[in-house]
Amino acid sequence: MFFDRFKMIDILTTALIPIILAAIVLLPDAKGKVTESNFFNKDYTTALKGLAAIVVIFVHVPADNGNRLQDAIGSFAYVAVTYFFLVSAYGMQLAAENKAGYLNSFWKKRLASLLIPMVVINIVCYAIKYFLSDSPEAVMLVYLDRYVAVLLSYCLWFWCLEMLGNHFGWTRGTIDIINISGVIISSLVLYFFISGSGWCFERIGFIWGLLLFRYFPSFLNWLKKNEKPKRIIFLLASLALGIAYLKYKSTYFFGEYLLKIMLGFVILVGMSLWSYRMNFSKKILLFLGGISYEIYLLHVFVLEMLAKHLPMPSGLLITTAIALTVILAYIINLIAKPLVEKARRVKWSEA
């Protein structure tokens, strides 16, 4: 009986995080104007990236320190990564087609934004392990996070397509078809032949981001028509597919791949239906979104260090890890942000 009560306390403690986040999102914001023009603007994507980064933390809790609620939330964390990729593809396509000279400075800005915070985090993590007498290996200092590797691979693919398209005069339709085909083929190759090399189903988010940009006005109009029944339909579809996913997520191809992609798509569309009129200008959401990249890169390290050096109940470990990750991510952002901005301003000829 005591053991069951102890597990219940863990679950209730774990539930504090999603409850707090839900309250922040749902509480009315007197300053913000509620309108569909908020959909996928900078505040909208920044805030949702912050929420997604917190969700991802749940999936990487060490197995010996987890609980049922954490495992259930973590099972859907891949949707958050899909959303990260969606936003990246949307942003790159938007800039490529609307900002003059974007491709000329593409690599300078992308490498600065992705690599400088990662290097700072590598140094900080190395220093923390050294301080804790964990005998860190020097390879930590040059570690390339898999998430960053996937983003860089897409950046290369995207840049090559844009440059080739400009050179040969390809239409946007032709570039889009090649882009989508390349992402799908690479995704399938990774699943069938190179297991563990990178997220095979999450990277489909790159396709969703491209399609959202290409058909944004049509999609927004679709969201506004008969939105209430659509909200219910997609909510029920998400629940049905979610239950099926929890049951079949280990089933070869159907559960491990197709079901995950379908569920991710339905959740993302459903999320759009429920949130496209909402205002996400709340300071705490924008704060989390502003450090979401650092949160993502840091959270596994923080979880591992806490589990190893400060053993504690599951729920307390999760809440403590989230709090420490956010604090450390903020500090690192303060260090890395001015370095990134300076590097993005440097001219290649002067480098």
C-alpha positions as a Markdown table, in Angstrom:
| # | Residue | x | y | z |
|---|---|---|---|---|
| 1 | Met | 0.0 | 0.0 | 0.0 |
| 2 | Phe | 2.8 | 2.4 | 0.9 |
| 3 | Phe | 4.6 | 1.5 | -2.3 |
| 4 | Asp | 1.5 | 2.3 | -4.4 |
| 5 | Arg | 1.1 | 5.6 | -2.5 |
| 6 | Phe | 4.7 | 6.4 | -3.2 |
| 7 | Lys | 4.2 | 5.8 | -6.9 |
| 8 | Met | 1.1 | 8.0 | -6.9 |
| 9 | Ile | 3.1 | 10.8 | -5.4 |
| 10 | Asp | 5.6 | 10.5 | -8.2 |
| 11 | Ile | 2.9 | 10.7 | -10.8 |
| 12 | Leu | 1.2 | 13.7 | -9.1 |
| 13 | Thr | 4.6 | 15.5 | -8.9 |
| 14 | Thr | 5.3 | 14.7 | -12.6 |
| 15 | Ala | 1.8 | 16.0 | -13.5 |
| 16 | Leu | 2.7 | 19.5 | -12.1 |
| 17 | Ile | 4.7 | 20.4 | -15.1 |
| 18 | Pro | 2.0 | 19.8 | -17.8 |
| 19 | Ile | -0.6 | 21.3 | -15.6 |
| 20 | Ile | 1.4 | 24.5 | -15.1 |
| 21 | Leu | 2.2 | 24.7 | -18.8 |
| 22 | Ala | -1.5 | 24.2 | -19.7 |
| 23 | Ala | -2.5 | 26.9 | -17.3 |
| 24 | Ile | 0.0 | 29.4 | -18.7 |
| 25 | Val | -1.3 | 28.7 | -22.2 |
| 26 | Leu | -5.0 | 28.7 | -21.4 |
| 27 | Leu | -5.2 | 31.7 | -19.0 |
| 28 | Pro | -6.4 | 34.8 | -20.9 |
| 29 | Asp | -3.9 | 37.4 | -21.9 |
| 30 | Ala | -5.4 | 40.8 | -21.5 |
| 31 | Lys | -2.7 | 42.5 | -23.5 |
| 32 | Gly | -2.7 | 40.2 | -26.5 |
| 33 | Lys | -5.2 | 40.4 | -29.3 |
| 34 | Val | -6.8 | 37.1 | -30.3 |
| 35 | Thr | -6.9 | 36.8 | -34.1 |
| 36 | Glu | -6.0 | 34.3 | -36.8 |
| 37 | Ser | -3.2 | 36.7 | -37.9 |
| 38 | Asn | -1.3 | 35.4 | -34.9 |
| 39 | Phe | -1.1 | 31.9 | -36.5 |
| 40 | Phe | 2.5 | 31.0 | -37.2 |
| 41 | Asn | 3.9 | 34.4 | -36.6 |
| 42 | Lys | 7.2 | 34.7 | -34.6 |
| 43 | Asp | 5.6 | 34.7 | -31.2 |
| 44 | Tyr | 3.4 | 31.7 | -32.0 |
| 45 | Thr | 6.3 | 29.5 | -33.2 |
| 46 | Thr | 8.7 | 30.7 | -30.5 |
| 47 | Ala | 6.2 | 29.9 | -27.7 |
| 48 | Leu | 5.3 | 26.5 | -29.1 |
| 49 | Lys | 9.0 | 25.6 | -29.5 |
| 50 | Gly | 9.4 | 26.4 | -25.8 |
| 51 | Leu | 6.5 | 24.1 | -24.8 |
| 52 | Ala | 7.8 | 21.4 | -27.2 |
| 53 | Ala | 11.3 | 21.5 | -25.7 |
| 54 | Ile | 9.8 | 20.9 | -22.2 |
| 55 | Val | 7.8 | 17.9 | -23.5 |
| 56 | Val | 10.9 | 16.4 | -25.0 |
| 57 | Ile | 12.6 | 16.2 | -21.6 |
| 58 | Phe | 10.1 | 13.6 | -20.5 |
| 59 | Val | 11.3 | 11.0 | -23.1 |
| 60 | His | 14.9 | 11.0 | -21.9 |
| 61 | Val | 14.3 | 10.4 | -18.2 |
| 62 | Pro | 16.6 | 7.3 | -17.3 |
| 63 | Ala | 14.5 | 4.1 | -17.3 |
| 64 | Asp | 15.3 | 3.5 | -13.6 |
| 65 | Asn | 13.9 | 7.0 | -12.7 |
| 66 | Gly | 10.7 | 7.1 | -14.7 |
| 67 | Asn | 7.1 | 6.5 | -13.9 |
| 68 | Arg | 3.9 | 5.8 | -15.9 |
| 69 | Leu | 2.9 | 9.4 | -16.6 |
| 70 | Gln | 6.4 | 10.4 | -17.6 |
| 71 | Asp | 6.5 | 7.4 | -20.0 |
| 72 | Ala | 3.1 | 8.2 | -21.5 |
| 73 | Ile | 4.1 | 11.9 | -22.1 |
| 74 | Gly | 7.5 | 10.9 | -23.3 |
| 75 | Ser | 6.0 | 8.5 | -25.9 |
| 76 | Phe | 4.6 | 11.5 | -27.7 |
| 77 | Ala | 7.7 | 13.6 | -27.5 |
| 78 | Tyr | 8.7 | 12.7 | -31.0 |
| 79 | Val | 5.8 | 15.0 | -32.2 |
| 80 | Ala | 7.7 | 17.9 | -30.6 |
| 81 | Val | 10.8 | 17.1 | -32.6 |
| 82 | Thr | 8.7 | 16.8 | -35.7 |
| 83 | Tyr | 7.4 | 20.3 | -34.9 |
| 84 | Phe | 11.0 | 21.6 | -34.5 |
| 85 | Phe | 11.8 | 20.4 | -38.0 |
| 86 | Leu | 8.5 | 21.8 | -39.4 |
| 87 | Val | 9.4 | 25.2 | -38.1 |
| 88 | Ser | 12.9 | 25.0 | -39.4 |
| 89 | Ala | 11.8 | 24.1 | -42.9 |
| 90 | Tyr | 9.0 | 26.7 | -42.9 |
| 91 | Gly | 11.5 | 29.4 | -41.8 |
| 92 | Met | 14.1 | 28.5 | -44.4 |
| 93 | Gln | 11.6 | 28.4 | -47.2 |
| 94 | Leu | 10.1 | 31.7 | -46.2 |
| 95 | Ala | 13.4 | 33.4 | -46.1 |
| 96 | Ala | 14.7 | 31.8 | -49.3 |
| 97 | Glu | 11.7 | 33.1 | -51.3 |
| 98 | Asn | 11.2 | 36.5 | -49.6 |
| 99 | Lys | 14.6 | 37.8 | -48.5 |
| 100 | Ala | 17.1 | 39.0 | -51.1 |
| 101 | Gly | 20.6 | 37.7 | -50.7 |
| 102 | Tyr | 19.4 | 35.1 | -48.1 |
| 103 | Leu | 21.4 | 32.2 | -49.7 |
| 104 | Asn | 24.6 | 34.3 | -49.9 |
| 105 | Ser | 24.8 | 34.4 | -46.1 |
| 106 | Phe | 22.9 | 31.2 | -45.4 |
| 107 | Trp | 25.8 | 29.1 | -44.1 |
| 108 | Lys | 27.3 | 31.9 | -42.0 |
| 109 | Lys | 24.1 | 32.5 | -40.2 |
| 110 | Arg | 23.1 | 28.8 | -39.9 |
| 111 | Leu | 26.5 | 27.6 | -38.7 |
| 112 | Ala | 26.7 | 30.4 | -36.1 |
| 113 | Ser | 23.2 | 29.8 | -34.8 |
| 114 | Leu | 23.6 | 26.0 | -34.6 |
| 115 | Leu | 27.2 | 25.4 | -33.6 |
| 116 | Ile | 28.1 | 28.3 | -31.3 |
| 117 | Pro | 25.5 | 27.4 | -28.6 |
| 118 | Met | 26.4 | 23.7 | -29.0 |
| 119 | Val | 30.1 | 24.4 | -28.4 |
| 120 | Val | 29.4 | 26.5 | -25.4 |
| 121 | Ile | 27.2 | 23.8 | -24.0 |
| 122 | Asn | 29.9 | 21.2 | -24.7 |
| 123 | Ile | 32.4 | 23.2 | -22.7 |
| 124 | Val | 30.0 | 23.8 | -19.8 |
| 125 | Cys | 29.1 | 20.1 | -19.6 |
| 126 | Tyr | 32.7 | 19.1 | -19.7 |
| 127 | Ala | 33.5 | 21.6 | -16.9 |
| 128 | Ile | 30.6 | 20.3 | -14.7 |
| 129 | Lys | 31.7 | 16.7 | -15.2 |
| 130 | Tyr | 35.3 | 17.7 | -14.3 |
| 131 | Phe | 34.1 | 19.5 | -11.2 |
| 132 | Leu | 32.1 | 16.4 | -10.2 |
| 133 | Ser | 35.2 | 14.2 | -10.7 |
| 134 | Asp | 33.5 | 12.2 | -13.4 |
| 135 | Ser | 36.6 | 12.0 | -15.6 |
| 136 | Pro | 35.2 | 13.7 | -18.7 |
| 137 | Glu | 36.7 | 12.7 | -22.1 |
| 138 | Ala | 38.1 | 15.4 | -24.3 |
| 139 | Val | 35.8 | 14.2 | -27.1 |
| 140 | Met | 32.9 | 15.9 | -25.3 |
| 141 | Leu | 34.3 | 19.3 | -26.4 |
| 142 | Val | 33.8 | 18.5 | -30.1 |
| 143 | Tyr | 30.6 | 16.4 | -29.7 |
| 144 | Leu | 28.0 | 16.9 | -32.5 |
| 145 | Asp | 24.5 | 16.4 | -31.2 |
| 146 | Arg | 22.4 | 14.2 | -33.5 |
| 147 | Tyr | 19.6 | 16.8 | -33.6 |
| 148 | Val | 22.1 | 19.4 | -34.9 |
| 149 | Ala | 23.5 | 16.8 | -37.4 |
| 150 | Val | 20.0 | 16.2 | -38.8 |
| 151 | Leu | 19.3 | 19.9 | -39.1 |
| 152 | Leu | 22.7 | 20.5 | -40.8 |
| 153 | Ser | 22.0 | 17.6 | -43.3 |
| 154 | Tyr | 18.7 | 19.2 | -44.2 |
| 155 | Cys | 20.3 | 22.6 | -44.5 |
| 156 | Leu | 22.8 | 21.2 | -47.0 |
| 157 | Trp | 20.0 | 19.5 | -48.9 |
| 158 | Phe | 17.9 | 22.6 | -48.9 |
| 159 | Trp | 20.8 | 24.9 | -50.0 |
| 160 | Cys | 21.9 | 22.6 | -52.8 |
| 161 | Leu | 18.4 | 22.5 | -54.2 |
| 162 | Glu | 18.0 | 26.2 | -54.0 |
| 163 | Met | 21.3 | 26.9 | -55.7 |
| 164 | Leu | 20.7 | 24.3 | -58.4 |
| 165 | Gly | 17.2 | 25.6 | -58.9 |
| 166 | Asn | 18.5 | 29.1 | -59.4 |
| 167 | His | 21.2 | 28.0 | -61.7 |
| 168 | Phe | 19.1 | 25.8 | -64.0 |
| 169 | Gly | 15.9 | 27.9 | -63.7 |
| 170 | Trp | 13.8 | 25.2 | -62.1 |
| 171 | Thr | 10.2 | 26.0 | -61.1 |
| 172 | Arg | 9.2 | 26.0 | -57.5 |
| 173 | Gly | 7.1 | 23.0 | -58.2 |
| 174 | Thr | 10.1 | 21.0 | -59.4 |
| 175 | Ile | 12.2 | 22.0 | -56.4 |
| 176 | Asp | 9.4 | 21.1 | -54.0 |
| 177 | Ile | 8.9 | 17.7 | -55.6 |
| 178 | Ile | 12.7 | 16.9 | -55.4 |
| 179 | Asn | 12.8 | 18.2 | -51.9 |
| 180 | Ile | 9.9 | 16.1 | -50.7 |
| 181 | Ser | 11.1 | 13.0 | -52.5 |
| 182 | Gly | 14.5 | 13.4 | -51.0 |
| 183 | Val | 13.2 | 13.6 | -47.5 |
| 184 | Ile | 10.9 | 10.6 | -47.9 |
| 185 | Ile | 13.6 | 8.5 | -49.5 |
| 186 | Ser | 16.2 | 9.3 | -46.9 |
| 187 | Ser | 13.6 | 8.7 | -44.2 |
| 188 | Leu | 12.8 | 5.2 | -45.5 |
| 189 | Val | 16.5 | 4.4 | -46.0 |
| 190 | Leu | 17.2 | 5.3 | -42.4 |
| 191 | Tyr | 14.4 | 3.2 | -41.1 |
| 192 | Phe | 15.1 | 0.1 | -43.2 |
| 193 | Phe | 18.9 | 0.1 | -43.5 |
| 194 | Ile | 20.6 | 2.5 | -41.0 |
| 195 | Ser | 18.8 | 2.1 | -37.7 |
| 196 | Gly | 19.8 | 4.5 | -35.0 |
| 197 | Ser | 21.5 | 7.0 | -37.3 |
| 198 | Gly | 18.9 | 9.7 | -37.0 |
| 199 | Trp | 15.2 | 10.3 | -36.6 |
| 200 | Cys | 13.6 | 8.7 | -39.6 |
| 201 | Phe | 9.9 | 9.6 | -39.0 |
| 202 | Glu | 10.4 | 13.0 | -37.2 |
| 203 | Arg | 12.3 | 14.4 | -40.2 |
| 204 | Ile | 9.0 | 14.2 | -42.2 |
| 205 | Gly | 8.3 | 17.4 | -40.3 |
| 206 | Phe | 10.5 | 19.1 | -43.0 |
| 207 | Ile | 7.9 | 18.2 | -45.5 |
| 208 | Trp | 5.0 | 19.5 | -43.3 |
| 209 | Gly | 7.0 | 22.8 | -43.0 |
| 210 | Leu | 7.5 | 23.1 | -46.7 |
| 211 | Leu | 3.8 | 22.3 | -47.5 |
| 212 | Leu | 2.6 | 24.7 | -44.8 |
| 213 | Phe | 4.6 | 27.5 | -46.3 |
| 214 | Arg | 3.5 | 26.7 | -49.9 |
| 215 | Tyr | -0.2 | 26.5 | -49.0 |
| 216 | Phe | -0.4 | 28.7 | -46.0 |
| 217 | Pro | -3.4 | 30.9 | -47.1 |
| 218 | Ser | -5.3 | 27.8 | -48.2 |
| 219 | Phe | -4.6 | 26.1 | -44.9 |
| 220 | Leu | -5.5 | 29.1 | -42.8 |
| 221 | Asn | -8.8 | 29.3 | -44.7 |
| 222 | Trp | -9.4 | 25.6 | -44.1 |
| 223 | Leu | -8.8 | 26.2 | -40.4 |
| 224 | Lys | -11.4 | 28.9 | -40.2 |
| 225 | Lys | -14.2 | 27.0 | -42.0 |
| 226 | Asn | -16.4 | 24.8 | -39.7 |
| 227 | Glu | -13.6 | 24.9 | -37.1 |
| 228 | Lys | -15.7 | 23.5 | -34.2 |
| 229 | Pro | -16.5 | 20.1 | -35.8 |
| 230 | Lys | -13.0 | 19.8 | -37.1 |
| 231 | Arg | -11.6 | 20.4 | -33.7 |
| 232 | Ile | -13.7 | 17.5 | -32.3 |
| 233 | Ile | -12.8 | 15.3 | -35.2 |
| 234 | Phe | -9.1 | 15.8 | -34.9 |
| 235 | Leu | -9.2 | 15.5 | -31.1 |
| 236 | Leu | -11.0 | 12.2 | -31.4 |
| 237 | Ala | -8.6 | 11.1 | -34.2 |
| 238 | Ser | -5.6 | 12.0 | -32.0 |
| 239 | Leu | -7.0 | 10.0 | -29.1 |
| 240 | Ala | -7.8 | 7.0 | -31.3 |
| 241 | Leu | -4.4 | 7.0 | -33.0 |
| 242 | Gly | -2.6 | 7.8 | -29.7 |
| 243 | Ile | -4.1 | 4.7 | -28.1 |
| 244 | Ala | -3.2 | 2.6 | -31.1 |
| 245 | Tyr | 0.3 | 4.0 | -31.1 |
| 246 | Leu | 0.8 | 3.1 | -27.4 |
| 247 | Lys | -0.3 | -0.4 | -28.2 |
| 248 | Tyr | 1.5 | -0.9 | -31.5 |
| 249 | Lys | 4.5 | 1.5 | -31.3 |
| 250 | Ser | 7.0 | -1.4 | -31.3 |
| 251 | Thr | 5.3 | -3.1 | -34.3 |
| 252 | Tyr | 7.7 | -3.2 | -37.3 |
| 253 | Phe | 7.0 | -0.5 | -39.8 |
| 254 | Phe | 3.3 | -0.1 | -39.1 |
| 255 | Gly | 3.7 | 1.0 | -35.5 |
| 256 | Glu | 7.3 | 2.2 | -35.5 |
| 257 | Tyr | 7.0 | 4.3 | -38.7 |
| 258 | Leu | 3.6 | 4.7 | -40.4 |
| 259 | Leu | 1.5 | 5.1 | -37.3 |
| 260 | Lys | 3.9 | 7.6 | -35.8 |
| 261 | Ile | 3.8 | 9.7 | -38.9 |
| 262 | Met | 0.0 | 9.6 | -39.1 |
| 263 | Leu | -0.4 | 10.4 | -35.4 |
| 264 | Gly | 2.2 | 13.3 | -35.6 |
| 265 | Phe | 0.4 | 14.8 | -38.5 |
| 266 | Val | -3.0 | 14.6 | -36.9 |
| 267 | Ile | -1.8 | 16.1 | -33.6 |
| 268 | Leu | -0.1 | 18.9 | -35.4 |
| 269 | Val | -3.2 | 19.7 | -37.5 |
| 270 | Gly | -5.4 | 19.4 | -34.4 |
| 271 | Met | -3.0 | 21.7 | -32.5 |
| 272 | Ser | -3.4 | 24.3 | -35.3 |
| 273 | Leu | -7.2 | 24.1 | -35.1 |
| 274 | Trp | -7.2 | 24.7 | -31.4 |
| 275 | Ser | -4.5 | 27.3 | -31.3 |
| 276 | Tyr | -4.5 | 29.4 | -34.5 |
| 277 | Arg | -6.6 | 32.1 | -32.9 |
| 278 | Met | -4.7 | 32.1 | -29.6 |
| 279 | Asn | -2.2 | 34.8 | -28.7 |
| 280 | Phe | 1.2 | 33.5 | -27.5 |
| 281 | Ser | 2.8 | 36.8 | -26.6 |
| 282 | Lys | 3.0 | 35.8 | -22.9 |
| 283 | Lys | 6.5 | 36.5 | -21.5 |
| 284 | Ile | 7.1 | 33.1 | -19.9 |
| 285 | Leu | 6.2 | 31.3 | -23.1 |
| 286 | Leu | 8.5 | 33.5 | -25.2 |
| 287 | Phe | 11.2 | 33.1 | -22.6 |
| 288 | Leu | 11.0 | 29.3 | -22.9 |
| 289 | Gly | 10.9 | 29.5 | -26.7 |
| 290 | Gly | 13.9 | 31.8 | -26.7 |
| 291 | Ile | 16.0 | 29.2 | -25.0 |
| 292 | Ser | 14.4 | 26.1 | -26.5 |
| 293 | Tyr | 17.5 | 25.2 | -28.5 |
| 294 | Glu | 19.7 | 25.3 | -25.4 |
| 295 | Ile | 17.0 | 23.4 | -23.4 |
| 296 | Tyr | 17.0 | 20.6 | -26.0 |
| 297 | Leu | 20.8 | 20.3 | -26.1 |
| 298 | Leu | 21.2 | 20.4 | -22.3 |
| 299 | His | 18.4 | 18.3 | -20.9 |
| 300 | Val | 19.9 | 14.8 | -21.3 |
| 301 | Phe | 23.1 | 15.8 | -19.6 |
| 302 | Val | 21.2 | 17.4 | -16.6 |
| 303 | Leu | 19.0 | 14.3 | -16.2 |
| 304 | Glu | 22.0 | 12.0 | -16.2 |
| 305 | Met | 24.0 | 14.1 | -13.7 |
| 306 | Leu | 21.0 | 14.3 | -11.3 |
| 307 | Ala | 20.3 | 10.6 | -11.6 |
| 308 | Lys | 23.9 | 9.8 | -10.9 |
| 309 | His | 24.8 | 12.3 | -8.2 |
| 310 | Leu | 21.5 | 13.2 | -6.5 |
| 311 | Pro | 19.2 | 10.2 | -6.5 |
| 312 | Met | 15.6 | 11.2 | -5.7 |
| 313 | Pro | 12.0 | 10.1 | -6.4 |
| 314 | Ser | 11.0 | 10.1 | -10.0 |
| 315 | Gly | 8.6 | 13.0 | -10.0 |
| 316 | Leu | 11.0 | 15.2 | -8.0 |
| 317 | Leu | 13.8 | 14.2 | -10.3 |
| 318 | Ile | 11.8 | 15.3 | -13.4 |
| 319 | Thr | 10.7 | 18.6 | -12.0 |
| 320 | Thr | 14.2 | 19.4 | -10.6 |
| 321 | Ala | 15.8 | 18.5 | -14.0 |
| 322 | Ile | 13.4 | 20.7 | -15.9 |
| 323 | Ala | 14.0 | 23.6 | -13.5 |
| 324 | Leu | 17.8 | 23.2 | -13.6 |
| 325 | Thr | 17.8 | 22.8 | -17.4 |
| 326 | Val | 15.8 | 26.0 | -17.9 |
| 327 | Ile | 18.2 | 27.9 | -15.5 |
| 328 | Leu | 21.3 | 26.6 | -17.2 |
| 329 | Ala | 19.9 | 27.1 | -20.7 |
| 330 | Tyr | 19.2 | 30.7 | -19.8 |
| 331 | Ile | 22.7 | 31.3 | -18.6 |
| 332 | Ile | 24.3 | 29.7 | -21.6 |
| 333 | Asn | 21.9 | 31.7 | -23.9 |
| 334 | Leu | 23.3 | 34.9 | -22.3 |
| 335 | Ile | 26.8 | 33.7 | -23.2 |
| 336 | Ala | 26.2 | 32.3 | -26.6 |
| 337 | Lys | 23.7 | 34.9 | -28.0 |
| 338 | Pro | 26.1 | 37.8 | -28.4 |
| 339 | Leu | 28.7 | 35.4 | -29.9 |
| 340 | Val | 26.2 | 34.2 | -32.4 |
| 341 | Glu | 25.1 | 37.8 | -33.3 |
| 342 | Lys | 28.8 | 38.8 | -33.8 |
| 343 | Ala | 29.6 | 35.8 | -35.9 |
| 344 | Arg | 26.5 | 36.4 | -38.1 |
| 345 | Arg | 27.7 | 40.0 | -38.8 |
| 346 | Val | 31.3 | 38.9 | -39.8 |
| 347 | Lys | 32.0 | 39.1 | -43.5 |
| 348 | Trp | 33.4 | 35.9 | -45.0 |
| 349 | Ser | 36.2 | 37.8 | -46.6 |
| 350 | Glu | 37.3 | 39.1 | -43.2 |
| 351 | Ala | 37.0 | 35.7 | -41.4 |
